Tab-separated table of C-alpha atoms and ligand atoms in Angstrom:
chain	number	residue	atom	x	y	z
A	280	ARG	CA	-47.470	-6.145	-70.703
A	281	GLN	CA	-49.281	-3.270	-68.991
A	282	PHE	CA	-46.564	-3.295	-66.360
A	283	TYR	CA	-43.810	-2.925	-68.983
A	284	GLN	CA	-45.685	-0.136	-70.713
A	285	ARG	CA	-46.052	1.730	-67.427
A	286	ALA	CA	-42.376	1.216	-66.601
A	287	ARG	CA	-41.362	2.509	-70.056
A	288	ARG	CA	-43.601	5.533	-69.675
A	289	ARG	CA	-42.111	6.278	-66.252
A	290	LYS	CA	-38.571	5.930	-67.626
A	291	LYS	CA	-39.392	8.298	-70.481
A	292	LEU	CA	-40.914	10.792	-68.045
A	293	ILE	CA	-37.820	10.679	-65.818
A	294	GLY	CA	-35.595	11.063	-68.888
A	295	ASN	CA	-37.448	14.218	-69.983
A	296	PHE	CA	-37.450	15.570	-66.455
A	297	GLN	CA	-33.691	15.093	-66.172
A	298	ASN	CA	-32.865	16.554	-69.572
A	299	ASP	CA	-34.789	19.633	-68.607
A	300	LEU	CA	-33.252	19.739	-65.134
A	301	TYR	CA	-29.675	19.361	-66.294
A	302	ASP	CA	-29.685	21.798	-69.190
A	303	GLN	CA	-27.819	24.328	-67.037
A	304	CYS	CA	-24.662	23.806	-65.024
A	305	LEU	CA	-26.078	25.573	-61.982
A	306	GLN	CA	-29.067	24.417	-59.971
A	307	PHE	CA	-31.372	25.754	-57.329
A	308	TYR	CA	-32.072	22.164	-56.244
A	309	GLY	CA	-35.815	22.757	-56.237
A	310	GLN	CA	-36.730	19.271	-57.505
A	311	PRO	CA	-35.522	16.123	-55.759
A	312	PRO	CA	-34.126	13.336	-57.966
A	313	LEU	CA	-36.670	10.713	-59.055
A	314	GLU	CA	-34.539	7.875	-60.346
A	315	ASN	CA	-33.396	4.716	-58.543
A	316	ILE	CA	-29.715	4.501	-57.741
A	317	SER	CA	-27.573	1.764	-56.209
A	318	LEU	CA	-26.295	1.971	-52.634
A	319	THR	CA	-22.733	2.102	-53.973
A	320	GLU	CA	-23.546	5.109	-56.138
A	321	PHE	CA	-25.372	6.677	-53.195
A	322	GLU	CA	-22.300	6.445	-51.006
A	323	THR	CA	-19.780	7.427	-53.699
A	324	PHE	CA	-21.763	10.525	-54.683
A	325	ALA	CA	-22.118	11.575	-51.064
A	326	VAL	CA	-18.440	11.178	-50.211
A	327	GLU	CA	-17.416	13.066	-53.351
A	328	ARG	CA	-19.691	15.973	-52.545
A	329	LEU	CA	-18.321	16.040	-49.043
A	330	LYS	CA	-14.831	16.363	-50.521
A	331	LEU	CA	-16.094	19.203	-52.686
A	332	LEU	CA	-17.614	21.056	-49.726
A	333	LYS	CA	-14.498	20.507	-47.596
A	334	THR	CA	-12.419	22.002	-50.425
A	335	VAL	CA	-14.735	25.017	-50.559
A	336	GLU	CA	-14.397	25.476	-46.799
A	337	ASN	CA	-10.602	25.148	-46.756
A	338	VAL	CA	-10.020	27.506	-49.673
A	339	GLY	CA	-12.452	30.045	-48.175
A	340	VAL	CA	-10.558	30.221	-44.942
A	341	SER	CA	-7.041	30.041	-46.309
A	342	CYS	CA	-7.537	32.728	-49.000
A	343	GLY	CA	-10.400	34.951	-47.814
A	344	LYS	CA	-13.579	34.738	-49.869
A	345	SER	CA	-13.328	38.091	-51.617
A	346	SER	CA	-9.745	37.759	-52.827
A	347	GLU	CA	-8.705	37.078	-56.401
A	348	GLN	CA	-6.620	34.183	-55.167
A	349	TYR	CA	-9.810	32.564	-53.786
A	350	THR	CA	-11.367	32.182	-57.250
A	351	LYS	CA	-8.076	31.003	-58.758
A	352	LYS	CA	-7.487	28.413	-56.066
A	353	LEU	CA	-11.086	27.163	-56.132
A	354	ASP	CA	-10.859	26.973	-59.915
A	355	ALA	CA	-7.763	24.815	-59.702
A	356	GLU	CA	-9.049	22.567	-56.938
A	357	ILE	CA	-12.617	22.095	-58.188
A	358	SER	CA	-11.592	21.335	-61.771
A	359	SER	CA	-10.096	18.042	-60.609
A	360	LEU	CA	-13.108	16.952	-58.561
A	361	ASN	CA	-15.393	15.853	-61.368
A	362	PHE	CA	-18.306	18.174	-60.611
A	363	PRO	CA	-19.846	20.748	-63.004
A	364	HIS	CA	-17.220	23.346	-63.591
A	365	ARG	CA	-17.354	26.569	-65.594
A	366	GLY	CA	-20.376	25.441	-67.613
A	367	GLY	CA	-18.886	22.776	-69.902
A	368	ILE	CA	-21.472	21.536	-72.395
A	369	SER	CA	-21.247	17.736	-72.317
A	370	GLU	CA	-21.579	17.512	-68.575
A	371	TYR	CA	-24.763	15.514	-68.117
A	372	GLU	CA	-23.209	12.963	-65.733
A	373	LYS	CA	-21.517	15.623	-63.630
A	374	ARG	CA	-24.742	17.610	-63.343
A	375	ARG	CA	-26.637	14.490	-62.389
A	376	LYS	CA	-24.073	13.751	-59.678
A	377	ASP	CA	-24.223	17.344	-58.478
A	378	HIS	CA	-28.000	17.129	-58.153
A	379	ILE	CA	-28.230	13.728	-56.480
A	380	SER	CA	-25.281	14.250	-54.121
A	381	HIS	CA	-26.718	17.560	-52.894
A	382	PHE	CA	-29.927	15.807	-51.875
A	383	ILE	CA	-28.083	12.945	-50.164
A	384	LEU	CA	-26.098	15.359	-48.027
A	385	ARG	CA	-29.314	17.186	-47.167
A	386	LEU	CA	-30.419	13.951	-45.502
A	387	ALA	CA	-27.155	13.575	-43.614
A	388	TYR	CA	-26.739	17.219	-42.658
A	389	CYS	CA	-30.267	18.148	-41.591
A	390	GLN	CA	-29.915	16.370	-38.264
A	391	THR	CA	-28.481	19.023	-35.954
A	392	GLU	CA	-28.130	22.794	-35.860
A	393	ASP	CA	-24.329	22.580	-36.222
A	394	LEU	CA	-24.508	20.299	-39.216
A	395	ARG	CA	-27.169	22.397	-40.904
A	396	ARG	CA	-25.172	25.592	-40.413
A	397	TRP	CA	-22.010	24.052	-41.830
A	398	PHE	CA	-23.815	22.583	-44.830
A	399	ILE	CA	-25.685	25.799	-45.706
A	400	GLN	CA	-22.485	27.857	-45.476
A	401	GLN	CA	-20.491	25.615	-47.791
A	402	GLU	CA	-23.346	25.199	-50.272
A	403	MET	CA	-23.778	28.972	-50.389
A	404	ASP	CA	-20.094	29.562	-51.022
A	405	LEU	CA	-20.118	26.948	-53.757
A	406	PHE	CA	-23.231	28.502	-55.303
A	407	ARG	CA	-21.711	32.001	-55.227
A	408	TYR	CA	-18.538	30.805	-56.884
A	409	ARG	CA	-20.456	28.968	-59.606
A	410	PHE	CA	-22.886	31.828	-60.221
A	411	ASN	CA	-20.028	34.334	-60.526
A	412	CYS	CA	-18.370	32.067	-63.087
A	413	LEU	CA	-21.458	32.208	-65.355
A	414	HIS	CA	-21.512	34.394	-68.411
A	415	SER	CA	-23.905	37.326	-68.022
A	416	LYS	CA	-26.386	35.789	-70.511
A	417	HIS	CA	-26.396	32.497	-68.583
A	418	LYS	CA	-27.044	34.370	-65.366
A	419	THR	CA	-30.159	35.905	-66.908
A	420	ASP	CA	-31.208	32.480	-68.267
A	421	PHE	CA	-30.762	31.019	-64.801
A	422	LEU	CA	-32.971	33.701	-63.240
A	423	HIS	CA	-35.695	33.135	-65.849
A	424	LYS	CA	-35.575	29.384	-65.594
A	425	ASN	CA	-35.916	29.495	-61.817
A	426	ASN	CA	-38.603	32.121	-61.889
A	427	LEU	CA	-36.516	34.547	-59.876
A	428	LYS	CA	-38.196	37.848	-60.519
A	429	TYR	CA	-36.839	40.800	-58.629
A	430	GLU	CA	-38.390	44.235	-58.784
A	431	THR	CA	-36.516	46.372	-61.282
A	432	VAL	CA	-36.254	50.124	-60.911
A	433	SER	CA	-38.148	51.975	-63.660
A	434	ALA	CA	-36.217	54.029	-66.226
A	435	GLU	CA	-37.692	57.206	-64.766
A	436	GLU	CA	-36.680	56.372	-61.187
A	437	LYS	CA	-33.190	55.460	-62.408
A	438	LYS	CA	-32.955	58.831	-64.125
A	439	ASN	CA	-34.015	60.667	-60.967
A	440	LEU	CA	-31.618	58.731	-58.749
A	441	LYS	CA	-28.759	58.470	-61.258
A	442	ASP	CA	-26.205	60.603	-59.361
A	443	LYS	CA	-26.981	58.995	-56.026
A	444	LEU	CA	-26.797	55.510	-57.495
A	445	ILE	CA	-23.409	56.196	-59.076
A	446	ALA	CA	-22.042	57.794	-55.912
A	447	SER	CA	-23.187	54.999	-53.583
A	448	SER	CA	-22.830	51.854	-55.696
A	449	TYR	CA	-19.605	49.992	-56.124
A	450	GLY	CA	-18.402	49.754	-59.749
A	451	LEU	CA	-21.349	51.598	-61.314
A	452	SER	CA	-20.878	54.218	-64.050
A	453	GLY	CA	-23.361	56.503	-65.823
A	454	THR	CA	-23.662	54.254	-68.878
A	455	LYS	CA	-24.089	51.167	-66.748
A	456	VAL	CA	-26.993	52.745	-64.870
A	457	GLU	CA	-28.742	53.461	-68.154
A	458	GLU	CA	-28.029	50.156	-69.873
A	459	HIS	CA	-28.422	47.618	-67.085
A	460	ASP	CA	-31.192	46.759	-64.703
A	461	VAL	CA	-31.074	48.002	-61.128
A	462	TYR	CA	-33.090	45.958	-58.599
A	463	LYS	CA	-34.934	47.223	-55.559
A	464	VAL	CA	-35.107	44.837	-52.555
A	465	PRO	CA	-35.774	45.209	-48.821
A	466	PHE	CA	-32.389	46.083	-47.298
A	467	GLN	CA	-32.392	42.970	-45.064
A	468	ASP	CA	-32.217	40.813	-48.210
A	469	ALA	CA	-28.883	42.352	-49.163
A	470	LEU	CA	-27.115	42.673	-45.831
A	471	ASP	CA	-23.702	41.757	-47.275
A	472	LEU	CA	-23.868	44.710	-49.647
A	473	VAL	CA	-25.253	47.060	-47.000
A	474	ARG	CA	-22.548	46.046	-44.540
A	475	THR	CA	-19.799	46.775	-47.053
A	476	ARG	CA	-21.542	50.005	-48.166
A	477	LYS	CA	-21.756	48.950	-51.779
A	478	VAL	CA	-25.355	49.976	-52.490
A	479	TYR	CA	-27.671	52.931	-52.336
A	480	LEU	CA	-30.316	52.807	-49.585
A	481	LEU	CA	-33.632	54.619	-49.639
A	482	ALA	CA	-36.745	54.143	-47.497
A	483	GLY	CA	-35.708	50.683	-46.307
A	484	ASN	CA	-34.816	49.470	-49.802
A	485	ALA	CA	-31.412	48.611	-51.191
A	486	TYR	CA	-30.790	49.441	-54.877
A	487	ILE	CA	-28.739	46.618	-56.341
A	488	PRO	CA	-26.876	47.037	-59.640
A	489	HIS	CA	-27.125	44.091	-62.044
A	490	HIS	CA	-23.530	42.943	-61.430
A	491	GLU	CA	-24.272	42.480	-57.720
A	492	ILE	CA	-27.371	40.377	-58.277
A	493	VAL	CA	-25.635	37.316	-56.860
A	494	THR	CA	-26.260	38.714	-53.381
A	495	ILE	CA	-30.028	38.562	-53.695
A	496	VAL	CA	-30.000	35.264	-55.526
A	497	LEU	CA	-27.852	33.845	-52.721
A	498	ASN	CA	-30.252	35.192	-50.151
A	499	ASP	CA	-33.035	33.331	-51.905
A	500	PHE	CA	-30.881	30.210	-52.080
A	501	ARG	CA	-30.174	30.344	-48.335
A	502	THR	CA	-33.851	30.799	-47.420
A	503	ARG	CA	-34.944	27.913	-49.624
A	504	LEU	CA	-32.162	25.634	-48.451
A	505	SER	CA	-32.771	26.211	-44.760
A	506	LYS	CA	-36.518	25.617	-45.241
A	507	ALA	CA	-35.727	22.472	-47.211
A	508	LEU	CA	-33.421	21.207	-44.459
A	509	ALA	CA	-36.122	21.772	-41.842
A	510	MET	CA	-38.582	19.808	-43.999
A	511	THR	CA	-36.029	17.050	-44.548
A	512	ALA	CA	-35.391	16.804	-40.800
A	513	ARG	CA	-39.111	16.230	-40.278
A	514	SER	CA	-39.180	13.309	-42.662
A	515	LEU	CA	-35.951	11.875	-41.280
A	516	PRO	CA	-37.555	9.224	-39.015
A	517	ALA	CA	-38.996	7.557	-42.115
A	518	VAL	CA	-35.594	7.519	-43.843
A	519	GLN	CA	-33.835	6.346	-40.702
A	520	SER	CA	-36.140	3.380	-40.383
A	521	ASP	CA	-34.496	2.074	-43.558
A	522	GLU	CA	-31.716	-0.028	-42.140
A	523	ARG	CA	-29.599	0.256	-45.299
A	524	LEU	CA	-29.589	4.042	-45.213
A	525	GLN	CA	-29.476	4.834	-41.511
A	526	PRO	CA	-25.835	3.831	-40.872
A	527	LEU	CA	-24.745	5.380	-44.164
A	528	LEU	CA	-26.292	8.712	-43.266
A	529	SER	CA	-25.008	8.744	-39.732
A	530	HIS	CA	-21.526	7.918	-41.008
A	531	LEU	CA	-21.676	10.666	-43.610
A	532	SER	CA	-22.192	13.413	-41.098
A	533	HIS	CA	-19.005	12.263	-39.347
A	534	ALA	CA	-17.319	11.245	-42.523
A	535	TYR	CA	-13.724	11.716	-43.134
A	536	VAL	CA	-12.529	11.735	-46.670
A	537	GLY	CA	-8.811	11.155	-46.475
A	538	GLN	CA	-6.290	8.430	-45.850
A	539	ASP	CA	-7.109	5.283	-43.902
A	540	TYR	CA	-5.139	5.397	-40.661
A	541	SER	CA	-6.243	1.947	-39.549
A	542	ILE	CA	-3.404	0.520	-41.603
A	543	GLN	CA	-0.467	0.584	-39.254
A	544	LYS	CA	2.434	1.596	-41.413
A	545	ASN	CA	4.707	2.247	-38.449
A	546	ILE	CA	3.812	-0.768	-36.395
A	547	GLY	CA	6.447	-1.450	-33.761
A	548	LYS	CA	8.540	1.626	-34.691
A	549	ILE	CA	7.583	3.539	-31.573
A	550	SER	CA	8.821	2.673	-28.124
A	551	LEU	CA	6.779	3.469	-25.023
A	552	GLU	CA	9.574	5.725	-23.730
A	553	GLN	CA	9.135	8.008	-26.736
A	554	ILE	CA	5.497	8.806	-26.095
A	555	ASP	CA	6.040	11.643	-23.617
A	556	ALA	CA	8.402	13.458	-25.924
A	557	LEU	CA	6.248	12.814	-28.991
A	558	SER	CA	3.154	14.120	-27.210
A	559	GLY	CA	4.823	17.511	-26.767
A	560	LYS	CA	6.207	17.716	-30.284
A	561	SER	CA	3.967	15.844	-32.645
A	562	PHE	CA	0.590	15.161	-31.043
A	563	PRO	CA	-2.345	17.383	-31.944
A	564	LEU	CA	-3.853	19.273	-29.055
A	565	CYS	CA	-6.635	16.717	-28.483
A	566	MET	CA	-4.134	13.898	-27.975
A	567	ARG	CA	-1.658	15.989	-26.029
A	568	HIS	CA	-4.506	16.876	-23.696
A	569	LEU	CA	-5.543	13.219	-23.293
A	570	HIS	CA	-1.968	12.117	-22.698
A	571	LYS	CA	-1.459	14.770	-20.033
A	572	ALA	CA	-4.737	13.829	-18.318
A	573	LEU	CA	-3.770	10.159	-18.331
A	574	ARG	CA	-0.353	10.864	-16.832
A	575	GLU	CA	-1.867	13.105	-14.168
A	576	ASN	CA	-4.937	11.069	-13.229
A	577	HIS	CA	-3.726	7.553	-14.106
A	578	HIS	CA	-7.107	6.991	-15.637
A	579	LEU	CA	-9.263	7.965	-18.592
A	580	ARG	CA	-12.943	7.337	-19.076
A	581	HIS	CA	-14.236	5.236	-21.928
A	582	GLY	CA	-14.508	8.094	-24.479
A	583	GLY	CA	-10.912	9.140	-23.771
A	584	ARG	CA	-9.574	5.598	-23.858
A	585	MET	CA	-11.192	4.983	-27.240
A	586	GLN	CA	-10.059	8.260	-28.812
A	587	TYR	CA	-6.518	8.116	-27.442
A	588	GLY	CA	-6.102	4.339	-27.638
A	589	LEU	CA	-7.028	4.213	-31.312
A	590	PHE	CA	-4.760	7.160	-32.055
A	591	LEU	CA	-1.841	5.358	-30.389
A	592	LYS	CA	-2.662	2.260	-32.339
A	593	GLY	CA	-2.645	4.386	-35.519
A	594	ILE	CA	0.812	5.788	-34.796
A	595	GLY	CA	2.212	2.291	-34.499
A	596	LEU	CA	1.777	0.800	-31.014
A	597	THR	CA	1.363	-2.976	-31.023
A	598	LEU	CA	-1.305	-4.691	-28.907
A	599	GLU	CA	1.322	-5.804	-26.396
A	600	GLN	CA	2.701	-2.276	-26.113
A	601	ALA	CA	-0.794	-0.839	-25.725
A	602	LEU	CA	-1.619	-3.291	-22.923
A	603	GLN	CA	1.630	-2.445	-21.166
A	604	PHE	CA	1.104	1.290	-21.645
A	605	TRP	CA	-2.428	1.357	-20.213
A	606	ARG	CA	-1.699	-1.130	-17.439
A	607	SER	CA	1.430	0.682	-16.202
A	608	GLU	CA	-0.472	3.960	-16.002
A	609	PHE	CA	-3.708	2.618	-14.472
A	610	VAL	CA	-1.924	0.704	-11.707
A	611	LYS	CA	-0.374	3.967	-10.505
A	612	GLY	CA	-3.930	5.104	-9.700
A	613	LYS	CA	-6.807	3.289	-8.095
A	614	VAL	CA	-6.787	0.211	-10.301
A	615	ASP	CA	-4.622	-2.756	-9.373
A	616	ALA	CA	-3.144	-5.120	-11.966
A	617	ASP	CA	-5.814	-7.737	-11.361
A	618	LYS	CA	-8.648	-5.272	-11.828
A	619	PHE	CA	-6.976	-3.897	-14.944
A	620	ASP	CA	-6.792	-7.333	-16.499
A	621	LYS	CA	-10.420	-8.051	-15.635
A	622	ALA	CA	-12.028	-4.701	-16.464
A	623	TYR	CA	-9.828	-2.859	-18.943
A	624	ALA	CA	-7.562	-5.245	-20.837
A	625	TYR	CA	-10.653	-6.476	-22.691
A	626	SER	CA	-11.357	-3.043	-24.176
A	627	VAL	CA	-7.733	-2.618	-25.279
A	628	ARG	CA	-7.841	-6.013	-26.989
A	629	HIS	CA	-11.239	-5.031	-28.417
A	630	MET	CA	-9.672	-1.924	-30.032
A	631	PHE	CA	-7.224	-4.163	-31.822
A	632	GLY	CA	-10.040	-6.400	-33.046
A	633	LYS	CA	-9.128	-9.314	-30.800
A	634	GLU	CA	-12.430	-9.441	-28.901
A	635	GLY	CA	-16.152	-9.012	-29.569
A	636	LYS	CA	-16.986	-8.652	-33.236
A	637	ARG	CA	-13.287	-8.685	-34.062
A	638	THR	CA	-13.592	-5.407	-35.895
A	639	ASP	CA	-10.264	-3.746	-36.483
A	640	TYR	CA	-11.238	-0.286	-35.233
A	641	THR	CA	-10.138	2.778	-37.104
A	642	PRO	CA	-8.612	5.805	-35.348
A	643	TYR	CA	-11.145	8.624	-35.134
A	644	SER	CA	-11.088	11.367	-37.741
A	645	CYS	CA	-11.393	15.032	-36.757
A	646	MET	CA	-14.984	15.133	-38.003
A	647	LYS	CA	-15.871	12.211	-35.801
A	648	VAL	CA	-14.166	13.744	-32.755
A	649	ILE	CA	-15.704	17.145	-33.396
A	650	LEU	CA	-19.234	16.042	-34.164
A	651	SER	CA	-19.938	13.014	-32.023
A	652	ASN	CA	-19.997	12.207	-28.335
A	653	PRO	CA	-19.187	15.620	-26.781
A	654	PRO	CA	-17.234	15.382	-23.500
A	655	SER	CA	-19.006	15.982	-20.205
A	656	GLN	CA	-17.662	16.742	-16.722
A	657	GLY	CA	-14.653	14.527	-15.959
A	658	ASP	CA	-14.068	13.617	-19.613
A	659	TYR	CA	-10.933	14.586	-21.507
A	660	HIS	CA	-11.826	13.410	-24.974
A	661	GLY	CA	-13.175	15.590	-27.824
A	662	CYS	CA	-11.499	18.378	-29.750
A	663	PRO	CA	-10.193	21.248	-27.604
A	664	PHE	CA	-10.860	23.700	-30.437
A	665	ARG	CA	-14.505	22.642	-30.522
A	666	HIS	CA	-15.247	21.601	-26.963
A	667	SER	CA	-13.095	23.820	-24.705
A	668	ASP	CA	-14.279	27.107	-23.387
A	669	PRO	CA	-12.308	29.827	-25.327
A	670	GLU	CA	-10.774	31.153	-22.096
A	671	LEU	CA	-9.515	27.684	-21.129
A	672	LEU	CA	-8.246	27.110	-24.638
A	673	LYS	CA	-6.371	30.398	-24.432
A	674	GLN	CA	-4.730	29.347	-21.153
A	675	LYS	CA	-3.790	25.988	-22.588
A	676	LEU	CA	-2.185	27.611	-25.615
A	677	GLN	CA	-0.326	30.063	-23.375
A	678	ASN	CA	1.013	27.124	-21.362
A	679	TYR	CA	2.236	25.573	-24.575
A	680	LYS	CA	4.092	28.795	-25.412
A	681	VAL	CA	1.994	29.845	-28.391
A	682	SER	CA	2.559	33.553	-29.088
A	683	PRO	CA	-0.231	36.048	-28.204
A	684	SER	CA	-0.779	36.920	-31.875
A	685	GLY	CA	-0.898	33.203	-32.722
A	686	ILE	CA	-3.466	32.650	-29.976
A	687	ASN	CA	-5.601	35.458	-31.403
A	688	GLN	CA	-5.482	33.934	-34.861
A	689	ILE	CA	-6.495	30.547	-33.457
A	690	LEU	CA	-9.344	32.024	-31.418
A	691	GLU	CA	-10.631	33.905	-34.476
A	692	LEU	CA	-10.779	30.632	-36.433
A	693	VAL	CA	-12.520	28.924	-33.517
A	694	LYS	CA	-15.062	31.757	-33.416
A	695	GLY	CA	-15.826	31.126	-37.079
A	696	MET	CA	-16.255	27.407	-36.218
A	697	HIS	CA	-13.225	26.413	-38.354
A	698	TYR	CA	-11.891	23.981	-35.782
A	699	GLN	CA	-9.633	21.962	-38.060
A	700	LEU	CA	-8.153	25.121	-39.494
A	701	ALA	CA	-7.511	26.379	-35.972
A	702	CYS	CA	-5.683	23.132	-35.315
A	703	GLN	CA	-3.724	23.560	-38.535
A	704	LYS	CA	-2.719	27.040	-37.380
A	705	TYR	CA	-1.568	25.485	-34.079
A	706	PHE	CA	0.521	23.070	-36.149
A	707	GLU	CA	2.105	25.944	-38.116
A	708	LEU	CA	2.858	27.940	-34.982
A	709	THR	CA	4.308	25.047	-33.008
A	710	HIS	CA	6.371	23.809	-35.969
A	711	ASN	CA	7.471	27.255	-37.004
A	712	VAL	CA	6.271	27.009	-40.600
A	713	GLU	CA	4.327	29.553	-42.651
A	714	ASP	CA	2.087	27.035	-44.355
A	715	ALA	CA	1.389	23.518	-43.061
A	716	GLY	CA	1.173	22.327	-46.670
A	717	PHE	CA	-1.694	19.896	-46.007
A	718	SER	CA	-5.337	20.062	-45.216
A	719	LEU	CA	-5.966	18.596	-41.774
A	720	ASN	CA	-8.625	15.933	-41.441
A	721	HIS	CA	-7.267	13.485	-38.955
A	722	PRO	CA	-5.255	13.487	-35.694
A	723	ASN	CA	-3.016	10.737	-37.086
A	724	GLN	CA	-2.402	12.831	-40.181
A	725	TYR	CA	-1.270	15.649	-37.869
A	726	PHE	CA	1.174	13.259	-36.239
A	727	THR	CA	2.551	11.903	-39.528
A	728	GLU	CA	2.988	15.376	-41.023
A	729	SER	CA	4.703	16.589	-37.870
A	730	GLN	CA	7.124	13.688	-37.876
A	731	LYS	CA	7.889	14.189	-41.556
A	732	LEU	CA	8.656	17.828	-40.924
A	733	LEU	CA	10.751	17.244	-37.820
A	734	ASN	CA	12.673	14.383	-39.351
A	735	GLY	CA	13.277	16.012	-42.719
A	736	GLY	CA	10.909	13.842	-44.745
A	737	ARG	CA	11.568	10.566	-42.955
A	738	ASP	CA	8.653	9.052	-41.096
A	739	ILE	CA	9.450	8.369	-37.445
A	740	LYS	CA	12.753	8.810	-35.694
A	741	LYS	CA	13.554	6.880	-32.545
A	742	GLU	CA	14.414	9.203	-29.752
A	743	VAL	CA	14.294	9.011	-26.009
A	744	ASP	CA	13.618	12.329	-24.413
A	745	MET	CA	11.929	12.246	-21.079
A	746	SER	CA	12.238	15.966	-20.485
A	747	GLN	CA	8.653	16.764	-21.413
A	748	ARG	CA	7.114	14.140	-19.187
A	749	SER	CA	4.311	15.670	-17.178
A	750	GLN	CA	4.225	15.584	-13.427
A	751	GLU	CA	2.225	12.797	-12.000
A	752	ASN	CA	-0.533	14.094	-9.759
A	753	PRO	CA	-2.897	11.522	-8.389
A	754	ALA	CA	-6.467	12.692	-8.733
A	755	SER	CA	-9.748	11.007	-8.137
A	756	VAL	CA	-11.861	10.141	-11.132
A	757	THR	CA	-15.071	8.279	-11.588
A	758	HIS	CA	-14.784	4.905	-13.220
A	759	PRO	CA	-17.223	4.178	-16.007
A	760	SER	CA	-19.854	1.630	-15.222
A	761	GLN	CA	-19.604	-1.727	-16.916
A	762	ALA	CA	-23.045	-1.176	-18.392
A	763	ASN	CA	-22.016	2.054	-20.110
A	764	SER	CA	-18.856	0.498	-21.318
A	765	LYS	CA	-20.713	-2.476	-22.786
A	766	GLN	CA	-23.262	-0.269	-24.481
A	767	ALA	CA	-20.546	1.889	-25.991
A	768	HIS	CA	-18.733	-1.186	-27.264
A	769	GLU	CA	-21.857	-2.384	-28.948
A	770	GLU	CA	-22.514	0.987	-30.545
A	771	MET	CA	-18.964	1.158	-31.796
A	772	GLY	CA	-19.182	-2.365	-33.067
A	773	ASP	CA	-22.311	-1.680	-35.051
A	774	LEU	CA	-21.042	1.462	-36.666
A	775	ASP	CA	-17.496	0.568	-37.319
A	776	SER	CA	-18.147	-2.910	-38.581
A	777	PHE	CA	-20.254	-1.279	-41.273
A	778	PHE	CA	-17.825	1.492	-42.059
A	779	GLN	CA	-14.137	1.050	-42.136
A	780	ASP	CA	-13.703	4.860	-42.182
A	781	GLU	CA	-12.367	4.924	-45.681
B	210	SF4	FE1	-7.621	16.758	-32.723
B	210	SF4	FE2	-8.609	17.184	-35.158
B	210	SF4	FE3	-9.356	18.726	-33.073
B	210	SF4	FE4	-6.911	18.906	-34.103
B	210	SF4	S1	-8.862	19.395	-35.134
B	210	SF4	S2	-7.445	18.850	-31.965
B	210	SF4	S3	-6.499	16.808	-34.653
B	210	SF4	S4	-9.757	16.553	-33.355
């Protein structure tokens, strides 16, 4: 009986805590969730937030964050994603999901510097958008509720500085100075406003008009979030020892939230003779690069074979075709047919789920290629936008006849770490279209979209064009050891048998 009473009390406490926490549509995520949730809900919430953050990233880059179009496009895209939007009142479930999913992604994205940076950037952009959508009264309520007290400039100081404030602040008139608060913060807390010369500076302080308060709130949000991620990373070993959560979290940081390319829609539609031509026209840069390396070296290491082999499987090669493809190329190098059958045919059959754990492996998504298993010397796998030196990338793009202005646009996106958007730009430039019309998440998606465009909406057209076949230059490469290969198989097996990349 005592147990039930305690459980009821705890439930009531959690209920009160949540009602209080979710009374506003915007959160500072200061309190972690306390309730128990199922593993299914855990995964669904996480994947949905990932979709939300990917949308924020894509819209930010395609429209420019300060444009009017940015808010309109985000408005349209976010309204369909089932997260708190423009402060609706009966939104308890959405707010709960917003809260819980943020904390789940903290666990997944605290693991490396790259992941942390990406997560903080998208969360900040989302926060800014949501804060700007709030009515002025709700903004003040939010500041009070979260105890965000910024030093306000006294009426007398405002009077003395009135002319200077009006002259140096963006969108500030005489009446506004008198009626609204002006905040005084160290200039380094408002660098965005200082950089764009939107505020008055005096003795190391920036004077922020009320309508620009989002800048300092965001600064606070960033500081708290990066501290929180550092703390989360410290407690990660404890979370990772939970064998239910560990694979989920590791998958999430590589997660791809689009179509499942393991289902071979085009099985058998591609002939081996088409591959050279297709690699020049419809393969993304990562696969074009792997194909060229294979043709030149007659070999690829394990990472390359997995990335390229699964891609080929995704575009429609059958197991028999794949075996023939790899064998015919390897025997031109240092591997004879017998050795191929003994050492390599197994891994091709493994990819098709015919060996080992019989997992039907899924082609790698961009996130997986970009974030896991970076290539080292002698490897050709990975994403050229992420893993190539910018100078090498530039040369490669020049070789593929991308215009100098196009190359600059791509390199700018790479500099901002928008690798998939850089790849999308490469798609637009090489297909001669203004707007790709899709949001790139997967090398196989790149291929499908390219084929649709080139074939006027139809999927894959049979064509035999050997003109783009690369020259075959024998080169020496190191063969992977059997031990490495076995270990990699096992790792793949463990991960992918748990997650059929949705
Ligand atoms: Fe390949 Fe994706 Fe990188 Fe493009 S962004 S090169 S499709 S991994």
